[in-house]
Coordinates of C-alpha atoms in Angstrom, one line a residue:
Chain N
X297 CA 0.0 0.0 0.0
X298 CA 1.0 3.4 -1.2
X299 CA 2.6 5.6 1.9
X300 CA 4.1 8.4 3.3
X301 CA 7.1 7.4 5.8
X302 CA 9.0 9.9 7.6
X303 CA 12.4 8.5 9.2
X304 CA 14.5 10.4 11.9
X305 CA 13.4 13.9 10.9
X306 CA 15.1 17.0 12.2
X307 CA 14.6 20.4 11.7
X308 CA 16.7 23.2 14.0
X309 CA 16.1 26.9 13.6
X310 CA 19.1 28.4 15.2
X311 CA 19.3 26.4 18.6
X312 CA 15.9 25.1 18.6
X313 CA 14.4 21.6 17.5
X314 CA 11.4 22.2 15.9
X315 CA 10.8 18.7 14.7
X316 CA 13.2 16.3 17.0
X317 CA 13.9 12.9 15.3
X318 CA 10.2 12.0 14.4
X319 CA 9.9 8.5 12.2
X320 CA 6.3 7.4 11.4
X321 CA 4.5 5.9 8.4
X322 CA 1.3 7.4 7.1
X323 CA -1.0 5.2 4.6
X324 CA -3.1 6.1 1.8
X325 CA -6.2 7.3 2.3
X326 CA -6.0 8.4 6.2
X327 CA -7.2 10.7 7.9
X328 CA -4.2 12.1 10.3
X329 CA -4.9 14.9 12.8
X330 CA -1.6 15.8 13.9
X331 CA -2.6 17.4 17.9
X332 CA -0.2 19.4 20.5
X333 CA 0.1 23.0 21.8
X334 CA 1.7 26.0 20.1
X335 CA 5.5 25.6 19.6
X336 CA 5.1 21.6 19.3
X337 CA 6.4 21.7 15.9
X338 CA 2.5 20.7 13.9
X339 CA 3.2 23.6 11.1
X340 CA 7.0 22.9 10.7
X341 CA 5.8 19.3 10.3
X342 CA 3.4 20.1 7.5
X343 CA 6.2 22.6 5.7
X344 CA 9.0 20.0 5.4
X345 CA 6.1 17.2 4.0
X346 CA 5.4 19.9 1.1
X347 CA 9.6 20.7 0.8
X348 CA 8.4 24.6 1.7
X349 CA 11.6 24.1 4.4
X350 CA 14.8 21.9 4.6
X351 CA 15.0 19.6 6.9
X352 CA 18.1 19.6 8.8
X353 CA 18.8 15.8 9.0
X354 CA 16.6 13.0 8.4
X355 CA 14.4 11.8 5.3
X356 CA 10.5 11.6 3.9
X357 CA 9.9 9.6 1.2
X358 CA 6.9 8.7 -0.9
X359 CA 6.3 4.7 -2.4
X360 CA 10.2 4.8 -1.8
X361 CA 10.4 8.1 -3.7
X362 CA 13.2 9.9 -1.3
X363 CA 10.9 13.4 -1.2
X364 CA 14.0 15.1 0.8
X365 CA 16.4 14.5 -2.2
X366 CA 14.2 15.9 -5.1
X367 CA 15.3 19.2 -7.0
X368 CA 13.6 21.8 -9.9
X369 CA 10.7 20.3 -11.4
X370 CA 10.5 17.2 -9.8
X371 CA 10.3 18.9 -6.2
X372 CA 7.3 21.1 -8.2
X373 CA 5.7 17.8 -9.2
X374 CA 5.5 16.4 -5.4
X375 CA 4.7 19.8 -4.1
X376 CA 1.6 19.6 -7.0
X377 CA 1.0 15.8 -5.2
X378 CA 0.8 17.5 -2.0
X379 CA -1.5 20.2 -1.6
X380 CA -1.4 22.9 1.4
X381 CA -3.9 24.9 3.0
X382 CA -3.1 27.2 5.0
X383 CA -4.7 29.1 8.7
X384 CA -4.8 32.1 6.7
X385 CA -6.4 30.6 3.6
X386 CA -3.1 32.6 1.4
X387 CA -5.4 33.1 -1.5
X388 CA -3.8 36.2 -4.1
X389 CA -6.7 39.0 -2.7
X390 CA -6.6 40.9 -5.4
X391 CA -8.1 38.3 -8.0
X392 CA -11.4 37.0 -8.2
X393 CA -12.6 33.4 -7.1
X394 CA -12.5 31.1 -10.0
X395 CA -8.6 33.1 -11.2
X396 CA -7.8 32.0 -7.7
X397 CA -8.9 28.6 -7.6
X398 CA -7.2 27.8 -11.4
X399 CA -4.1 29.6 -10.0
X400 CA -3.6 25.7 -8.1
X401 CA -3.0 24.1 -11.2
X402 CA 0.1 26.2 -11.9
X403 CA 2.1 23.1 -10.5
X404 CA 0.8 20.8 -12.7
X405 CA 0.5 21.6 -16.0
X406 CA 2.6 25.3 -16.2
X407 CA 2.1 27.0 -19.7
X408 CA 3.2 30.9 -20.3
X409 CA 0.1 31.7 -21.7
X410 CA -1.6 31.5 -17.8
X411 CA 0.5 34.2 -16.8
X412 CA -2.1 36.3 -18.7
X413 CA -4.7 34.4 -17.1
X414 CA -5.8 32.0 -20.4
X415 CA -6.4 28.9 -18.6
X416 CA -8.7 25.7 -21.0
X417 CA -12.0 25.7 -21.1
X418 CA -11.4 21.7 -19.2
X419 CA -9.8 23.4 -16.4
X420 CA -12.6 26.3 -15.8
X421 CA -15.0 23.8 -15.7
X422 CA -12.8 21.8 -13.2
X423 CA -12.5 24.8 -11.4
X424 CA -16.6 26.1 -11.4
X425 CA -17.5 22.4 -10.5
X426 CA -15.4 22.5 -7.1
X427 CA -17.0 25.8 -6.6
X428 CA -20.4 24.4 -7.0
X429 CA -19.4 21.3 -4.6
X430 CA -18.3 23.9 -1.7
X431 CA -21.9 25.7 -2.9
X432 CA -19.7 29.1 -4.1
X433 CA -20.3 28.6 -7.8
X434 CA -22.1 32.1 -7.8
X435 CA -19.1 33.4 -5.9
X436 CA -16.6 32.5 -9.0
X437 CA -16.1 36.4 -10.3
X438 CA -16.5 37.8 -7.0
X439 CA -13.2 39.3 -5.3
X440 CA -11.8 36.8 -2.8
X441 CA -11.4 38.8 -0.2
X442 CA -14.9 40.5 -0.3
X443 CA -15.6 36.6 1.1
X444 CA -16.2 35.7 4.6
X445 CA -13.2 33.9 6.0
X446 CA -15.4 30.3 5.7
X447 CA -16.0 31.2 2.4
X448 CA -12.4 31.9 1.5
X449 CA -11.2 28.8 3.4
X450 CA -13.4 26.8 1.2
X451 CA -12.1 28.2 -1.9
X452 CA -8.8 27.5 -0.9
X453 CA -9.5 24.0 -0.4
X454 CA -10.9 23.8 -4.4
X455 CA -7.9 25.6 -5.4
X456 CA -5.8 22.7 -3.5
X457 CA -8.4 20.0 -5.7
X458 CA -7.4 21.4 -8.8
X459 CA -3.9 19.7 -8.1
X460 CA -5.4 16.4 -8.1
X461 CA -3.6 15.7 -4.7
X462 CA -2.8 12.6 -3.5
X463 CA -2.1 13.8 0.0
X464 CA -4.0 17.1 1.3
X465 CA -2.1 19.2 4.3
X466 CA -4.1 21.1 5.9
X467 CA -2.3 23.5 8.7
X468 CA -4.8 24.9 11.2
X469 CA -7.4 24.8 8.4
X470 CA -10.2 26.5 11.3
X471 CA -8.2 28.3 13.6
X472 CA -9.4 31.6 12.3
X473 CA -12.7 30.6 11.9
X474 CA -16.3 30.6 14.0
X475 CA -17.8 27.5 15.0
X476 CA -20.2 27.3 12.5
X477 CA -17.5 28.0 9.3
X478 CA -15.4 25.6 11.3
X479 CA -17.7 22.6 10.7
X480 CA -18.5 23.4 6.8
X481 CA -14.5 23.7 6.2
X482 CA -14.2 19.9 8.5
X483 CA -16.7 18.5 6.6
X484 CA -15.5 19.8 3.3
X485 CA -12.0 18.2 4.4
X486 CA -14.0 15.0 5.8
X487 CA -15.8 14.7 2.8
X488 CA -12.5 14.8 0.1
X489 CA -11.3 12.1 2.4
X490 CA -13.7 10.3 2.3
X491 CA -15.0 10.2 -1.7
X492 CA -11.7 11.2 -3.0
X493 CA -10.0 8.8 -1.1
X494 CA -7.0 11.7 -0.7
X495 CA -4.6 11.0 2.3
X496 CA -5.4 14.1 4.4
X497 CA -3.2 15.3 7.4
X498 CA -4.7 18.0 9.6
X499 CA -3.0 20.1 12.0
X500 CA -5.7 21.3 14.7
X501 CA -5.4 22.9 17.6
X502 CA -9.1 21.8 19.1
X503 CA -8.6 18.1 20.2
X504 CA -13.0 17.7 20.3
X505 CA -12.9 18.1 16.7
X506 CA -9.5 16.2 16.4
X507 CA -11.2 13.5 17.7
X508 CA -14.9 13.9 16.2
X509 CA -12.8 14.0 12.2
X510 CA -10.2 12.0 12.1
X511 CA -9.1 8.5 11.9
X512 CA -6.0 8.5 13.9
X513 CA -4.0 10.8 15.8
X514 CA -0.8 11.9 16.0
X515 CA 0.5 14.1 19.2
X516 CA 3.3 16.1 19.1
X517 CA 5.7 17.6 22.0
X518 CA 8.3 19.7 21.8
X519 CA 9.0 18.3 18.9
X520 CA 8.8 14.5 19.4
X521 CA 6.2 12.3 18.7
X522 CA 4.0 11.5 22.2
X523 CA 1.3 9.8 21.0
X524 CA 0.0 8.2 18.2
X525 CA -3.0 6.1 17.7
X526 CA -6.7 5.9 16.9
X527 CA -8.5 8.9 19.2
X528 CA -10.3 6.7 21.2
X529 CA -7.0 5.3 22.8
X530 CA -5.9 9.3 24.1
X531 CA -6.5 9.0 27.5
X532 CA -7.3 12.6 29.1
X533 CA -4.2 11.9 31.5
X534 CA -2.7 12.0 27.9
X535 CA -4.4 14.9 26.1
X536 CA -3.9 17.4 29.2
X537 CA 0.0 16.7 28.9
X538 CA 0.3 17.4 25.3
X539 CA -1.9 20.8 25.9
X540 CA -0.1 21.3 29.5
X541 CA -3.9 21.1 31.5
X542 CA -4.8 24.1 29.2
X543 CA -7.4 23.2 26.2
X544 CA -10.6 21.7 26.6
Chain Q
X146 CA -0.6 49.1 42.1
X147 CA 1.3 50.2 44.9
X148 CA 2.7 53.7 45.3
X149 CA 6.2 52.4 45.3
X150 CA 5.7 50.8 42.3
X151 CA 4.3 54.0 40.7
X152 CA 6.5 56.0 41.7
X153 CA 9.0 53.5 40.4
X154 CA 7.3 53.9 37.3
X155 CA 7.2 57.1 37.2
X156 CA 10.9 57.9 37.5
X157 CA 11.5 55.9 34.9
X158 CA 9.5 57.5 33.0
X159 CA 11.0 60.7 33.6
X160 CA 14.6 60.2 33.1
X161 CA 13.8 58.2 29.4
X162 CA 11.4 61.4 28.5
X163 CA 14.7 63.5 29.6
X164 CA 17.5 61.2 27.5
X165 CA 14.8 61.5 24.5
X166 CA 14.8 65.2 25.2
X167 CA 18.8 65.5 25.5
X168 CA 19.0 63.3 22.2
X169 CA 16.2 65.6 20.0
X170 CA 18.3 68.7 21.3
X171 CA 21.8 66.8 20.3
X172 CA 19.6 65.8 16.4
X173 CA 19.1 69.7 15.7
X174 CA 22.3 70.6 17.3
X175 CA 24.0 68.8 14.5
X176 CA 21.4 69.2 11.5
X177 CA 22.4 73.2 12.4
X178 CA 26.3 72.6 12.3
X179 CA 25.6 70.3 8.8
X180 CA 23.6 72.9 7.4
X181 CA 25.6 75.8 8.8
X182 CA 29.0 73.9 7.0
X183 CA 27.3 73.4 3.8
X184 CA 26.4 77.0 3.6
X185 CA 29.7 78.0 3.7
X186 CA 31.2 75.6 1.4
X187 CA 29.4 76.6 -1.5
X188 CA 29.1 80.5 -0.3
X189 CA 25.5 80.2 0.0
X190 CA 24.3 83.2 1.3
X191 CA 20.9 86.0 1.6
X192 CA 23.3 89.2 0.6
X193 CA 23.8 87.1 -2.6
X194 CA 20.4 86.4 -3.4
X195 CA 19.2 90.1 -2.3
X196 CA 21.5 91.4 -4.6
X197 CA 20.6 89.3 -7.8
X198 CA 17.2 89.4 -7.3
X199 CA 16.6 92.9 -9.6
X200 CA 18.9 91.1 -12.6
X201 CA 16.0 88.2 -12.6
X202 CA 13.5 90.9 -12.5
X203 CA 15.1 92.6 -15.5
X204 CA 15.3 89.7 -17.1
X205 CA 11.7 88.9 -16.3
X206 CA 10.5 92.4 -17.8
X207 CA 12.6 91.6 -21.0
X208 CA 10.7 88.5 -22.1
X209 CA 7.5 89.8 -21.4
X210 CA 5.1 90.1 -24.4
X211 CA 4.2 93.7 -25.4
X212 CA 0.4 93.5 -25.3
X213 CA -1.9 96.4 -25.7
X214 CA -5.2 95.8 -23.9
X215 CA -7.1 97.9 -26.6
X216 CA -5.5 95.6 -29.4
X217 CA -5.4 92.2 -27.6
X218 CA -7.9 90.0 -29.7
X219 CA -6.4 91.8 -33.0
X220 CA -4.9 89.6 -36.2
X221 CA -1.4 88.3 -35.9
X222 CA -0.1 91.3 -38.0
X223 CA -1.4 93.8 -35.0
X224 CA 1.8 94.1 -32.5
X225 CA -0.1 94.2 -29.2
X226 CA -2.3 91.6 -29.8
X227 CA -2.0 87.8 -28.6
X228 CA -1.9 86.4 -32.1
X229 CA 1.2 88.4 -32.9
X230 CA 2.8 87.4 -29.4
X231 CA 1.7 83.7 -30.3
X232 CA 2.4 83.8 -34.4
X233 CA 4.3 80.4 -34.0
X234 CA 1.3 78.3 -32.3
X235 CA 1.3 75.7 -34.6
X236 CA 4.8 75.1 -34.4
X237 CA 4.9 75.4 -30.3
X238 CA 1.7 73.2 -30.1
X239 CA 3.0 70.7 -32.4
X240 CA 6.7 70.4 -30.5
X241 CA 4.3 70.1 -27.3
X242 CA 2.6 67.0 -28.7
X243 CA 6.1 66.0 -29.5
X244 CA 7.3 66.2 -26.0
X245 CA 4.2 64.7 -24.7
X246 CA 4.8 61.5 -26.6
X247 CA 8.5 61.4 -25.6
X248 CA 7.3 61.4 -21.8
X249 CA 4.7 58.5 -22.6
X250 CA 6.6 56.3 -24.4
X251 CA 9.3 56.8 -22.4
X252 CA 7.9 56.2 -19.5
X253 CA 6.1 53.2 -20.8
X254 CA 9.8 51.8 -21.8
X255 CA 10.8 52.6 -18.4
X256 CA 7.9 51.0 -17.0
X257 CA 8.5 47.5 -18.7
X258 CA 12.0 47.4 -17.6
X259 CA 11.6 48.5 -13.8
X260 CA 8.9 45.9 -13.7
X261 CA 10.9 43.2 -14.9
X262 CA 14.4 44.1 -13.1
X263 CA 12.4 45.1 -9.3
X264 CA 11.8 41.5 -9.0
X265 CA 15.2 40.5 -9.1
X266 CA 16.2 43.5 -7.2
X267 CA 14.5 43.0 -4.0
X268 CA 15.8 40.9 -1.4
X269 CA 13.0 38.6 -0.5
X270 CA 12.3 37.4 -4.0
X271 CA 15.0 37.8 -6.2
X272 CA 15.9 33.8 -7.5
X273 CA 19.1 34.9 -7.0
X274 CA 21.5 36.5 -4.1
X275 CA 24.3 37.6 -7.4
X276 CA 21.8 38.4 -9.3
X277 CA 20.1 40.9 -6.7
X278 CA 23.3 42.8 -6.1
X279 CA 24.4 43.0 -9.5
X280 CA 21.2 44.2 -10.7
X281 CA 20.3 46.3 -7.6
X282 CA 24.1 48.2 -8.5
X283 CA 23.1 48.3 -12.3
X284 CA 20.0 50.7 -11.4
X285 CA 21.5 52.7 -9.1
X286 CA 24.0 53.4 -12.2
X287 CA 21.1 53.6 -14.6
X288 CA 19.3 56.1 -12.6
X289 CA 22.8 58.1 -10.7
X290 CA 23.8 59.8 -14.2
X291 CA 21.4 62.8 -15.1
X292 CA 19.2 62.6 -17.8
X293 CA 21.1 65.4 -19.6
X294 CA 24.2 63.4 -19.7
X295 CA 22.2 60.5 -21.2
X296 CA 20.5 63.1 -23.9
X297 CA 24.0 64.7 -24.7
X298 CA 25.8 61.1 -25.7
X299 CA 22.6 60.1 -27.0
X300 CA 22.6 63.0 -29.7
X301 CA 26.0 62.4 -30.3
X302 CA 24.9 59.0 -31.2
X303 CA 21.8 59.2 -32.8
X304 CA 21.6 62.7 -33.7
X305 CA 19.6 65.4 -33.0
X306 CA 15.8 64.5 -32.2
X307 CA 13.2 63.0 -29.5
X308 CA 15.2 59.9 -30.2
X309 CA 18.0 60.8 -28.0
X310 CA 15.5 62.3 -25.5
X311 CA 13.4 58.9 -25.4
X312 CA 16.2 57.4 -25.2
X313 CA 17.8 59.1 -22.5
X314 CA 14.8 59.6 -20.1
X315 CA 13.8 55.7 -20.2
X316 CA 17.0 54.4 -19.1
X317 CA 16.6 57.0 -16.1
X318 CA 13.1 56.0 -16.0
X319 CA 14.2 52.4 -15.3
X320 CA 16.8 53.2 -12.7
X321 CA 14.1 55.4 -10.8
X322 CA 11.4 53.3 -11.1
X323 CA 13.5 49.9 -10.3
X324 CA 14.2 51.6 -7.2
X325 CA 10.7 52.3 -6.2
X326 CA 9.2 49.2 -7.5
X327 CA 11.7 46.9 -5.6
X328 CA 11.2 48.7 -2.8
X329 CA 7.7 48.0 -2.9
X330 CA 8.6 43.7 -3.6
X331 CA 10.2 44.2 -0.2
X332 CA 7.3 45.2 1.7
X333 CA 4.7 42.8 0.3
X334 CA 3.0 40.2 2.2
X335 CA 4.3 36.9 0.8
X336 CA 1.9 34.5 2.1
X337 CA 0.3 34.1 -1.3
X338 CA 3.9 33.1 -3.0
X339 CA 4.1 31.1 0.0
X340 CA 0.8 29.2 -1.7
X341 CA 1.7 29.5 -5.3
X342 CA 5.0 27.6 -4.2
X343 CA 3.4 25.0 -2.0
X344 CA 1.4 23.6 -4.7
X345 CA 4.2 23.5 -7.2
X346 CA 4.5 26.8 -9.1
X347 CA 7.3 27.7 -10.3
X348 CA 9.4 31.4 -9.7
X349 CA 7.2 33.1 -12.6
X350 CA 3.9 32.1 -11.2
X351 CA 4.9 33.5 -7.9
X352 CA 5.8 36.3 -8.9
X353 CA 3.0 37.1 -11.5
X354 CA 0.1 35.4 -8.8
X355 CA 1.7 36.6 -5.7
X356 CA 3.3 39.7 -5.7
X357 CA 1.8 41.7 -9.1
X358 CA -1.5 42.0 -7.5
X359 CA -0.4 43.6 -4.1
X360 CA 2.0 46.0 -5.5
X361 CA 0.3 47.2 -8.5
X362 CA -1.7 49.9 -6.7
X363 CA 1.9 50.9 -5.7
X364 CA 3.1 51.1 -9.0
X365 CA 0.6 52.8 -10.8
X366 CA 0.8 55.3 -8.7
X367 CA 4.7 55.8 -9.1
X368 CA 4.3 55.2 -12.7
X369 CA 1.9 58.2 -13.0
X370 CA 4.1 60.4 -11.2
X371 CA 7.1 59.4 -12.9
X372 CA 5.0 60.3 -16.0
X373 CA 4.5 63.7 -15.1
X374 CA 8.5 64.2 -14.1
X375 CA 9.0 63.0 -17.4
X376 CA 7.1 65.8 -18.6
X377 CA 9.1 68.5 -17.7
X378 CA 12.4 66.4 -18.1
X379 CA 11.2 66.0 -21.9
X380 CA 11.4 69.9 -22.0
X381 CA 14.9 70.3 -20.4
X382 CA 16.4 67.8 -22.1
X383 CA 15.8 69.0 -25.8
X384 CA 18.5 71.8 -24.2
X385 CA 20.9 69.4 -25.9
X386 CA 19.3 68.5 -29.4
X387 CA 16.9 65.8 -27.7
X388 CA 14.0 67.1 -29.8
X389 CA 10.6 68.8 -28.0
X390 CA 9.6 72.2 -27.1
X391 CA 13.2 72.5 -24.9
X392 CA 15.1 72.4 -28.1
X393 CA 12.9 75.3 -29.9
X394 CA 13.1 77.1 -25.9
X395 CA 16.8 76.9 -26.0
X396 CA 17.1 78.6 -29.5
X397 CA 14.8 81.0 -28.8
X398 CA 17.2 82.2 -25.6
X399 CA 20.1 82.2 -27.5
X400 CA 19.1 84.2 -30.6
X401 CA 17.6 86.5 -27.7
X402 CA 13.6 86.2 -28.9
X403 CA 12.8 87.8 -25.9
X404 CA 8.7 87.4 -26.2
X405 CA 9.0 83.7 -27.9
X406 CA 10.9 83.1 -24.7
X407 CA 7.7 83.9 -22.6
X408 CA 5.5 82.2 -25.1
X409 CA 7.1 78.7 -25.1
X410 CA 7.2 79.1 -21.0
X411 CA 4.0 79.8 -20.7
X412 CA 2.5 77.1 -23.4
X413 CA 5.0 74.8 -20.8
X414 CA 3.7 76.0 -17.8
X415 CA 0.1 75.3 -18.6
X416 CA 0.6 72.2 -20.3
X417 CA 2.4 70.3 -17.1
X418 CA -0.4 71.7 -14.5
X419 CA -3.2 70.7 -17.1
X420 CA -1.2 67.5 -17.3
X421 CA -0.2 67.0 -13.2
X422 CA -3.9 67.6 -12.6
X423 CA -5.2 65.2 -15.0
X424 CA -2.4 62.7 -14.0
X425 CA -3.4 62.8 -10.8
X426 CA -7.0 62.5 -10.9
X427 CA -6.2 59.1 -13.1
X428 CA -3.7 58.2 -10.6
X429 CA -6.6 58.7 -7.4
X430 CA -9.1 56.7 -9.5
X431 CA -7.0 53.8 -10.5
X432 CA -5.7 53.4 -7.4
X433 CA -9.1 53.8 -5.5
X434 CA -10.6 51.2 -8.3
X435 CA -7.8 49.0 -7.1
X436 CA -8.2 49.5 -3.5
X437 CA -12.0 49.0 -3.3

């Protein structure tokens, strides 16, 4: 089976360990929530998947692809495999919905001519279907930031499906959203799981929805790896270490 | 809080509000002594000034048209009248035109080529550290000569004509303009390269997706204002055989046409406020169009 493994991973920033000799194998078609408090190394995590940062020692590789090793267009290709989204969504404000959504298959399939915005008519209709499946279809000429920040979450998740991802990273997808947005963007996420069958890890800071989404958990200290199972084996004795007594 | 603590507090406060103090006092202390220097270096002084003032004035009262307020709307034949003062028009109005277009196509040259050089000239996303310093070093040479200097080898070269002005005021265009542009790369947000990267784009796409968006309000706005400094550097620069209304101004003072002199200047004069007015207005509504 197809997988993501991760051996003896560092990353330092100055002094610091961010990421502190984490090995773990992640199979196609999970759903990983990766859990811990602020500073435990969740976002670094996601950025050395996606090659956005070096690690400092250490290796990922995909179906024995060595992800750490790849250069130019290949590192482009796997970056294209693994789509990001982002706390702050990181959409291009300026530009309307459906030029922001086509914008995510700049990875893929890279021609000049889409530096003046001509994109196929097979791609736009890519792109207007996502946007009807996230129910923003009307939305698609609007400005993206004239959106609510649901709404603009959601549209970066169809930009991230126009990369026909195998693996979907998702780093604090709901943190700057209201309850309510927070459960459409979760069930949008749940859902490409699910039907897409895309591997999706999931950094999230609220272990109740941690729990309530995903299929297995993954906590993460200072760094190191502290816990990592199916969420009904987190004790609370557990759960209050990794969030130091503080969250729920 | 207790009073120890405020008064803690306070004294604190007190003696950083009086080293601020002693440093803003030390500041104009030495902005005086700089200025005070400079002054004497190149004998600037008000006795000077005072004294040349009535030669401008003659000077003034010399170029001024002879205009009789009985015979103002007479033909051009009628000395007195505006015609007569303005009996070159079409000539003036068609070296104006000429200017104008040397400032827009100049600028539009210098446009294209700050664009394309700021991105490799700022810091945070040039694709390459060489590549930023060599470039950064080649603009501040582009833009450190004078536009004259530029017009005067470029006549020698090319000849006499708004060639050598075009010429001449884009390559300064593109020094100025990189400068400003770049310096605009540097203060974008970069979360959206960030994305653009993270799903596989390359260098172009970044910088075409992420950063052309944010800064073009920016560089409109310097665009339009370069456009009307190219405006009046059109003028000077036909001093030197660059072509335009400066080339016909500067013959004019030599061959001592006193009341053309005025005429040209005042054709000028109205031309770059009609211009800076109407370049402005463009420049508020673009940008405003952007912003909203």
């Amino acid at each position: 089976m197809a997988h993501l493994e991760i051996n003896s991973l560092v990353k330092k920033f100055a002094k610091t360990k961010a990421i502190n000799g984490i090995s773990l194998k992640i199979f196609d078609g999970e759903m990983v929530g990766i859990i811990g408090k602020s500073g435990a190394g969740k976002s670094t995590l996601m950025r050395l998947i996606n090659r956005l940062i070096e690690p400092t020692s250490g290796s990922i590789t995909y179906n024995d692809i060595e992800i750490t090793a790849l250069k130019g267009k290949n590192l482009r290709e796997w970056r294209s495999e693994c789509a990001m989204i982002f706390q702050q969504f990181n959409l291009i404000d300026r530009l309307d919905v459906l030029t922001n959504v086509l914008s995510g298959t700049l990875g893929i399939n890279f021609k000049i001519l889409k530096l003046f915005k001509f994109y196929n008519k097979r791609e736009k209709i890519e792109a207007l279907t996502y946007l009807n499946n996230f129910e923003l279809s009307d939305k698609a000429l609007q400005r993206v930031d004239t959106l609510s920040g649901g709404q603009q979450q959601r549209v970066a998740i169809a930009r991230a499906m126009m990369q026909n991802p195998k693996i979907l990273l998702a780093d604090e997808p709901i943190s700057s959203l209201d309850p309510k947005n927070s459960k459409v963007v979760m069930d949008d996420i749940k859902r490409i799981n699910n039907q897409n069958g895309i591997t999706v890890i999931c950094n999230l800071h609220s272990l109740n929805i941690a729990k309530q989404y995903c299929d297995r958990l993954i906590g993460l200290s200072e760094g190191k790896i502290v816990f990592d199972g199916n969420p009904s084996s987190l004790t609370n004795e557990l759960a209050e270490q990794l969030y130091d007594l503080e969250n729920e | 809080m207790s009073n120890k603590l405020l008064e803690k507090h306070l004294s604190l406060y007190s003696s950083q509000l009086k080293t601020r103090k002693l440093w803003n006092i030390l500041v104009v202390f030495l902005l005086t002594i700089s200025f005070l220097i400079s002054s004497t270096i190149i004998d600037f002084n008000f006795s000077n000034i005072v004294n040349g003032v009535p030669r401008l004035g003659d000077y003034i009262s010399q170029i001024l048209p002879s205009l009789d307020i009985n015979l103002i709307f007479e033909n051009s034949e009628t000395e007195g009248s505006i015609k007569y003062w303005y009996f070159n028009f079409k000539k003036y109005a068609f070296l104006l035109y000429e200017t104008f277009n040397m400032a827009v196509v100049s600028t539009t040259i210098g446009f294209v080529l700050a664009l394309i050089l700021s991105f490799f000239s700022a810091r945070n996303i040039t694709p390459n550290i060489y590549g930023y310093y060599f470039v950064k070093r080649f603009l501040e040479f582009l833009r450190g000569v004078p536009e004259i200097i530029y017009a005067i080898l470029f006549v020698w070269a090319l000849g006499i004509g708004p060639l050598a002005g075009i010429m001449a005021i884009s390559i300064h265009t593109t020094g100025a303009l990189g400068k400003l542009f770049a310096e605009v790369n540097e203060n974008v947000d970069l979360k959206s390269c960030e994305a653009i990267r993270s799903h596989g784009g390359n260098w172009l796409s970044e910088m075409r997706y992420g950063i052309i968006p944010k800064v073009l309000p920016n560089v409109i706005s310097y665009t339009l204002l370069r456009f009307e400094i190219n405006i009046r550097a059109s003028t000077v620069i036909g001093f030197v055989g660059a072509g335009g209304i400066g080339q016909e101004l500067y013959l004019v003072i030599n061959f001592n046409y006193y009341e053309e002199v005025s005429a040209i200047i005042l054709l000028i004069i109205i031309t770059v406020i009609a211009i800076d007015i109407s370049s402005s207005r463009v420049r508020q509504k673009i940008v405003g169009e952007i912003n909203d």
